Amino acid sequence: MIAEKKAISLLDTYMDKYGITSPYMKTAILGIILSEGGFDGNSENMNYSKERLPEVWGKFSKTGKVVKKGQGKYNYNQLAENLEYKPEDLANFIYGDRLGNGGKNTNDGWTYRGRGLNQLTGKGSYEKLGKQLGVDLVNNPELLNEDPDLQAHAAVLFLYNRINKTLPRLVKNNSSYKKRFKDYLDYNNIDNLEDANFLLTSANAGFGNYPSKEKFTKRLRKAQLYLKNYNLDDSGEGKSKDEPVQNESVKGATGTPLDKAPITN
């Protein structure tokens, strides 16, 4: 509880610093963090059973698609058998040759797996954010799990970059992003938790990805726990009417299948 209160205080400080003033946005950010690395920050757990793997990634399923929780035991393939309980090999398989990482033989996938309050992932993101923070995260990635002030600053700055810099550019240059996100550019005027959660869940995953309905719902429920922190009583249904999908074969805003979609920086 002490760690949580300290983390929230630091997060509030950095949200104010970067001009994130909407109480719904602040609440949603806490929901993202509680659903990702938690308030103490942890490295991504890549130690999966063969039954769980197809419930997370479609490439481990006989169907080629992510299956519902509890159905993995009927649908895992040979690849899942090969990589179960091999966290380093799995991380290098999933993250190798993407997100700024080198190939599987470089061990970058494991070295730059998710860390920190919102699970920063990929050497490219470690390098970019580290430069902005004035910290060498490429050579010291564990700092994202060890320094509470750095954790809070990194999490808020990462999300700020996405909603304040990346999103306006995407909306301006791509009609698909414009249709989906144009109502969220003025994010400090968001007046309900559902919309704030929709925007920030999308931002944290990467606007080119399409998080599942399960992920949106989980983060919304976590955020609701903190409405009282900002004296809120959420009753708005929000503007976002798109039903998030759970199927990796559906294409995201980039037109790229979800299991291959890049995380947009």
Short mmCIF file of C-alpha atoms in Angstrom, two decimals:
data_model
loop_
_atom_site.label_atom_id
_atom_site.label_comp_id
_atom_site.label_asym_id
_atom_site.label_seq_id
_atom_site.Cartn_x
_atom_site.Cartn_y
_atom_site.Cartn_z
CA MET A 1 0.00 0.00 0.00
CA ILE A 2 2.88 2.38 0.79
CA ALA A 3 4.44 1.65 -2.61
CA GLU A 4 1.08 2.26 -4.30
CA LYS A 5 0.53 5.62 -2.60
CA LYS A 6 4.06 6.74 -3.44
CA ALA A 7 3.70 5.64 -7.05
CA ILE A 8 0.37 7.44 -7.48
CA SER A 9 1.81 10.61 -5.94
CA LEU A 10 4.76 10.50 -8.37
CA LEU A 11 2.47 9.75 -11.29
CA ASP A 12 0.26 12.72 -10.39
CA THR A 13 3.34 14.93 -10.30
CA TYR A 14 4.39 13.89 -13.80
CA MET A 15 0.87 13.99 -15.22
CA ASP A 16 0.66 17.60 -14.06
CA LYS A 17 4.12 18.31 -15.46
CA TYR A 18 3.09 17.12 -18.92
CA GLY A 19 -0.27 18.89 -18.84
CA ILE A 20 -2.52 15.85 -18.47
CA THR A 21 -5.27 17.53 -16.47
CA SER A 22 -8.46 15.56 -17.16
CA PRO A 23 -9.30 13.57 -14.01
CA TYR A 24 -10.68 10.80 -16.25
CA MET A 25 -7.39 10.60 -18.11
CA LYS A 26 -5.49 10.45 -14.83
CA THR A 27 -7.76 7.70 -13.54
CA ALA A 28 -7.39 5.73 -16.77
CA ILE A 29 -3.61 5.96 -16.57
CA LEU A 30 -3.75 4.34 -13.14
CA GLY A 31 -5.89 1.55 -14.63
CA ILE A 32 -3.34 0.97 -17.38
CA ILE A 33 -0.52 0.72 -14.87
CA LEU A 34 -2.37 -1.58 -12.49
CA SER A 35 -3.10 -3.89 -15.45
CA GLU A 36 0.44 -3.81 -16.82
CA GLY A 37 3.45 -3.68 -14.49
CA GLY A 38 1.66 -2.75 -11.28
CA PHE A 39 2.67 0.12 -9.01
CA ASP A 40 6.00 -1.45 -8.06
CA GLY A 41 7.00 -2.32 -11.63
CA ASN A 42 7.99 -5.79 -12.76
CA SER A 43 9.61 -7.46 -15.72
CA GLU A 44 7.26 -9.17 -18.14
CA ASN A 45 6.65 -12.78 -17.19
CA MET A 46 7.45 -14.91 -20.21
CA ASN A 47 7.20 -18.27 -18.41
CA TYR A 48 4.13 -19.79 -20.11
CA SER A 49 2.72 -23.28 -20.26
CA LYS A 50 1.85 -24.74 -23.65
CA GLU A 51 -1.83 -24.52 -22.71
CA ARG A 52 -1.61 -20.79 -21.96
CA LEU A 53 0.42 -19.76 -25.00
CA PRO A 54 -2.43 -20.02 -27.57
CA GLU A 55 -4.59 -17.92 -25.27
CA VAL A 56 -2.10 -15.07 -25.61
CA TRP A 57 -0.64 -15.41 -29.12
CA GLY A 58 -2.35 -16.91 -32.17
CA LYS A 59 0.87 -18.35 -33.55
CA PHE A 60 0.80 -20.99 -30.81
CA SER A 61 -2.72 -22.13 -31.66
CA LYS A 62 -3.75 -24.89 -34.06
CA THR A 63 -6.40 -22.45 -35.30
CA GLY A 64 -3.87 -19.72 -36.05
CA LYS A 65 -5.89 -17.41 -33.82
CA VAL A 66 -5.94 -16.54 -30.13
CA VAL A 67 -8.38 -18.77 -28.28
CA LYS A 68 -10.46 -18.01 -25.22
CA LYS A 69 -9.10 -18.60 -21.76
CA GLY A 70 -9.51 -22.24 -20.84
CA GLN A 71 -9.43 -23.40 -24.46
CA GLY A 72 -5.67 -23.44 -24.86
CA LYS A 73 -5.40 -27.02 -23.62
CA TYR A 74 -7.36 -28.14 -26.67
CA ASN A 75 -5.61 -25.94 -29.22
CA TYR A 76 -1.87 -25.68 -28.55
CA ASN A 77 0.46 -26.62 -31.41
CA GLN A 78 3.99 -28.02 -31.66
CA LEU A 79 5.53 -24.56 -31.40
CA ALA A 80 3.82 -24.08 -28.04
CA GLU A 81 5.24 -27.40 -26.86
CA ASN A 82 8.71 -26.33 -27.95
CA LEU A 83 8.63 -23.00 -26.11
CA GLU A 84 6.67 -23.71 -22.95
CA TYR A 85 8.51 -22.74 -19.77
CA LYS A 86 11.41 -21.29 -21.78
CA PRO A 87 11.06 -17.57 -21.00
CA GLU A 88 14.22 -16.34 -22.73
CA ASP A 89 13.59 -18.34 -25.90
CA LEU A 90 9.96 -17.22 -25.96
CA ALA A 91 10.82 -13.54 -25.51
CA ASN A 92 13.40 -13.70 -28.30
CA PHE A 93 10.90 -15.50 -30.55
CA ILE A 94 8.09 -13.01 -29.89
CA TYR A 95 10.10 -9.78 -29.87
CA GLY A 96 13.13 -10.59 -32.01
CA ASP A 97 13.57 -8.56 -35.21
CA ARG A 98 10.92 -6.02 -34.20
CA LEU A 99 10.45 -3.03 -31.91
CA GLY A 100 14.05 -2.01 -32.56
CA ASN A 101 15.37 -5.37 -31.40
CA GLY A 102 17.98 -7.40 -33.21
CA GLY A 103 17.44 -10.99 -34.28
CA LYS A 104 16.75 -13.91 -31.98
CA ASN A 105 20.48 -14.59 -31.60
CA THR A 106 21.09 -11.14 -30.04
CA ASN A 107 18.95 -11.85 -26.96
CA ASP A 108 17.36 -8.39 -27.40
CA GLY A 109 13.86 -9.79 -27.12
CA TRP A 110 14.62 -11.00 -23.61
CA THR A 111 16.77 -8.04 -22.58
CA TYR A 112 14.14 -5.50 -23.66
CA ARG A 113 10.98 -7.36 -22.67
CA GLY A 114 8.27 -5.43 -20.85
CA ARG A 115 9.44 -3.48 -17.80
CA GLY A 116 8.28 -0.69 -15.58
CA LEU A 117 4.83 0.53 -14.63
CA ASN A 118 3.37 0.24 -18.12
CA GLN A 119 5.67 -2.48 -19.49
CA LEU A 120 7.92 -0.57 -21.88
CA THR A 121 8.93 -3.08 -24.56
CA GLY A 122 11.58 -3.16 -27.29
CA LYS A 123 15.07 -1.74 -27.61
CA GLY A 124 13.78 1.09 -29.81
CA SER A 125 11.47 2.32 -27.06
CA TYR A 126 14.15 1.92 -24.36
CA GLU A 127 16.56 3.98 -26.45
CA LYS A 128 14.08 6.69 -27.42
CA LEU A 129 12.61 7.17 -23.97
CA GLY A 130 15.99 6.91 -22.30
CA LYS A 131 17.29 9.83 -24.36
CA GLN A 132 14.29 11.94 -23.38
CA LEU A 133 14.78 11.06 -19.72
CA GLY A 134 18.55 11.53 -19.81
CA VAL A 135 19.09 7.94 -18.68
CA ASP A 136 20.87 5.10 -20.49
CA LEU A 137 18.08 2.53 -20.45
CA VAL A 138 19.68 0.49 -23.24
CA ASN A 139 22.59 -0.48 -21.01
CA ASN A 140 20.63 -0.28 -17.77
CA PRO A 141 17.14 -1.62 -18.52
CA GLU A 142 16.59 -2.82 -14.94
CA LEU A 143 16.35 0.81 -13.79
CA LEU A 144 12.74 0.68 -14.95
CA ASN A 145 12.08 -1.83 -12.17
CA GLU A 146 14.21 -0.21 -9.47
CA ASP A 147 13.82 3.59 -9.39
CA PRO A 148 10.26 4.70 -8.41
CA ASP A 149 10.69 8.26 -9.67
CA LEU A 150 12.09 7.06 -12.99
CA GLN A 151 9.31 4.49 -13.29
CA ALA A 152 6.60 7.12 -12.89
CA HIS A 153 8.33 9.62 -15.18
CA ALA A 154 8.90 7.00 -17.88
CA ALA A 155 5.31 5.73 -17.80
CA VAL A 156 3.74 9.18 -18.08
CA LEU A 157 6.21 10.41 -20.70
CA PHE A 158 5.64 7.31 -22.83
CA LEU A 159 1.87 7.84 -22.84
CA TYR A 160 2.25 11.59 -23.32
CA ASN A 161 4.40 11.00 -26.40
CA ARG A 162 1.74 8.72 -27.85
CA ILE A 163 -1.31 10.94 -27.27
CA ASN A 164 0.29 14.34 -27.72
CA LYS A 165 2.78 13.71 -30.54
CA THR A 166 2.12 10.42 -32.32
CA LEU A 167 -1.68 10.54 -32.44
CA PRO A 168 -2.07 13.99 -34.06
CA ARG A 169 0.37 12.97 -36.80
CA LEU A 170 -1.43 9.70 -37.46
CA VAL A 171 -4.86 11.34 -37.56
CA LYS A 172 -3.60 14.00 -39.95
CA ASN A 173 -2.00 11.57 -42.38
CA ASN A 174 -4.25 8.51 -42.30
CA SER A 175 -8.02 8.37 -42.80
CA SER A 176 -8.35 5.14 -40.79
CA TYR A 177 -6.76 6.72 -37.73
CA LYS A 178 -8.80 9.89 -38.30
CA LYS A 179 -12.07 7.97 -38.26
CA ARG A 180 -11.15 6.05 -35.12
CA PHE A 181 -9.35 8.65 -33.04
CA LYS A 182 -10.17 12.21 -34.19
CA ASP A 183 -12.55 12.79 -31.28
CA TYR A 184 -9.74 12.09 -28.82
CA LEU A 185 -7.17 14.67 -29.91
CA ASP A 186 -8.34 17.15 -27.27
CA TYR A 187 -7.86 14.56 -24.58
CA ASN A 188 -8.08 16.93 -21.63
CA ASN A 189 -11.72 17.56 -22.51
CA ILE A 190 -12.61 13.88 -22.20
CA ASP A 191 -15.41 13.79 -19.65
CA ASN A 192 -15.90 10.08 -18.97
CA LEU A 193 -13.79 7.11 -18.03
CA GLU A 194 -14.77 4.88 -20.93
CA ASP A 195 -13.36 7.25 -23.54
CA ALA A 196 -10.22 7.91 -21.50
CA ASN A 197 -9.67 4.17 -21.13
CA PHE A 198 -10.25 3.57 -24.85
CA LEU A 199 -7.66 6.20 -25.80
CA LEU A 200 -5.00 5.19 -23.29
CA THR A 201 -5.35 1.43 -23.77
CA SER A 202 -4.94 2.01 -27.52
CA ALA A 203 -1.99 4.34 -26.92
CA ASN A 204 -0.16 1.95 -24.62
CA ALA A 205 -0.59 -0.97 -27.02
CA GLY A 206 0.26 1.15 -30.07
CA PHE A 207 -2.34 2.80 -32.26
CA GLY A 208 -1.56 0.34 -35.05
CA ASN A 209 -2.70 -2.53 -32.87
CA TYR A 210 -6.25 -3.36 -31.88
CA PRO A 211 -6.49 -4.48 -28.23
CA SER A 212 -9.08 -7.12 -27.41
CA LYS A 213 -12.36 -6.38 -25.71
CA GLU A 214 -10.99 -8.30 -22.73
CA LYS A 215 -8.05 -5.89 -22.42
CA PHE A 216 -10.25 -2.80 -22.66
CA THR A 217 -12.60 -4.21 -20.03
CA LYS A 218 -9.83 -5.26 -17.65
CA ARG A 219 -8.21 -1.83 -17.73
CA LEU A 220 -11.55 -0.07 -17.33
CA ARG A 221 -12.37 -2.11 -14.24
CA LYS A 222 -8.95 -1.46 -12.75
CA ALA A 223 -9.34 2.27 -13.41
CA GLN A 224 -12.73 2.36 -11.71
CA LEU A 225 -10.99 1.49 -8.46
CA TYR A 226 -9.36 4.93 -8.50
CA LEU A 227 -12.29 7.18 -9.39
CA LYS A 228 -12.44 8.29 -5.78
CA ASN A 229 -8.84 9.55 -6.01
CA TYR A 230 -10.11 12.33 -8.26
CA ASN A 231 -13.56 12.75 -6.69
CA LEU A 232 -15.26 11.21 -9.69
CA ASP A 233 -18.46 9.30 -10.18
CA ASP A 234 -18.33 7.87 -13.69
CA SER A 235 -21.72 7.61 -15.38
CA GLY A 236 -20.87 8.43 -19.01
CA GLU A 237 -20.96 5.72 -21.64
CA GLY A 238 -18.50 7.52 -23.89
CA LYS A 239 -18.28 8.08 -27.60
CA SER A 240 -16.29 4.98 -28.54
CA LYS A 241 -18.76 2.60 -30.14
CA ASP A 242 -16.28 0.29 -31.86
CA GLU A 243 -16.43 -3.19 -30.37
CA PRO A 244 -12.82 -4.18 -29.73
CA VAL A 245 -12.11 -7.56 -31.25
CA GLN A 246 -10.46 -10.60 -29.69
CA ASN A 247 -9.36 -12.19 -32.96
CA GLU A 248 -5.79 -11.68 -34.15
CA SER A 249 -6.80 -12.33 -37.78
CA VAL A 250 -8.76 -9.07 -37.91
CA LYS A 251 -6.80 -6.17 -39.34
CA GLY A 252 -6.06 -3.08 -37.27
CA ALA A 253 -6.02 0.54 -38.39
CA THR A 254 -2.79 0.00 -40.30
CA GLY A 255 -4.35 -2.76 -42.37
CA THR A 256 -1.80 -5.16 -40.87
CA PRO A 257 -2.91 -8.40 -39.17
CA LEU A 258 -2.76 -7.86 -35.42
CA ASP A 259 -0.16 -10.52 -34.72
CA LYS A 260 2.20 -8.69 -37.08
CA ALA A 261 1.18 -5.09 -36.42
CA PRO A 262 4.05 -2.87 -35.23
CA ILE A 263 3.76 -0.98 -31.98
CA THR A 264 3.63 2.58 -33.25
CA ASN A 265 6.14 4.96 -31.66
#
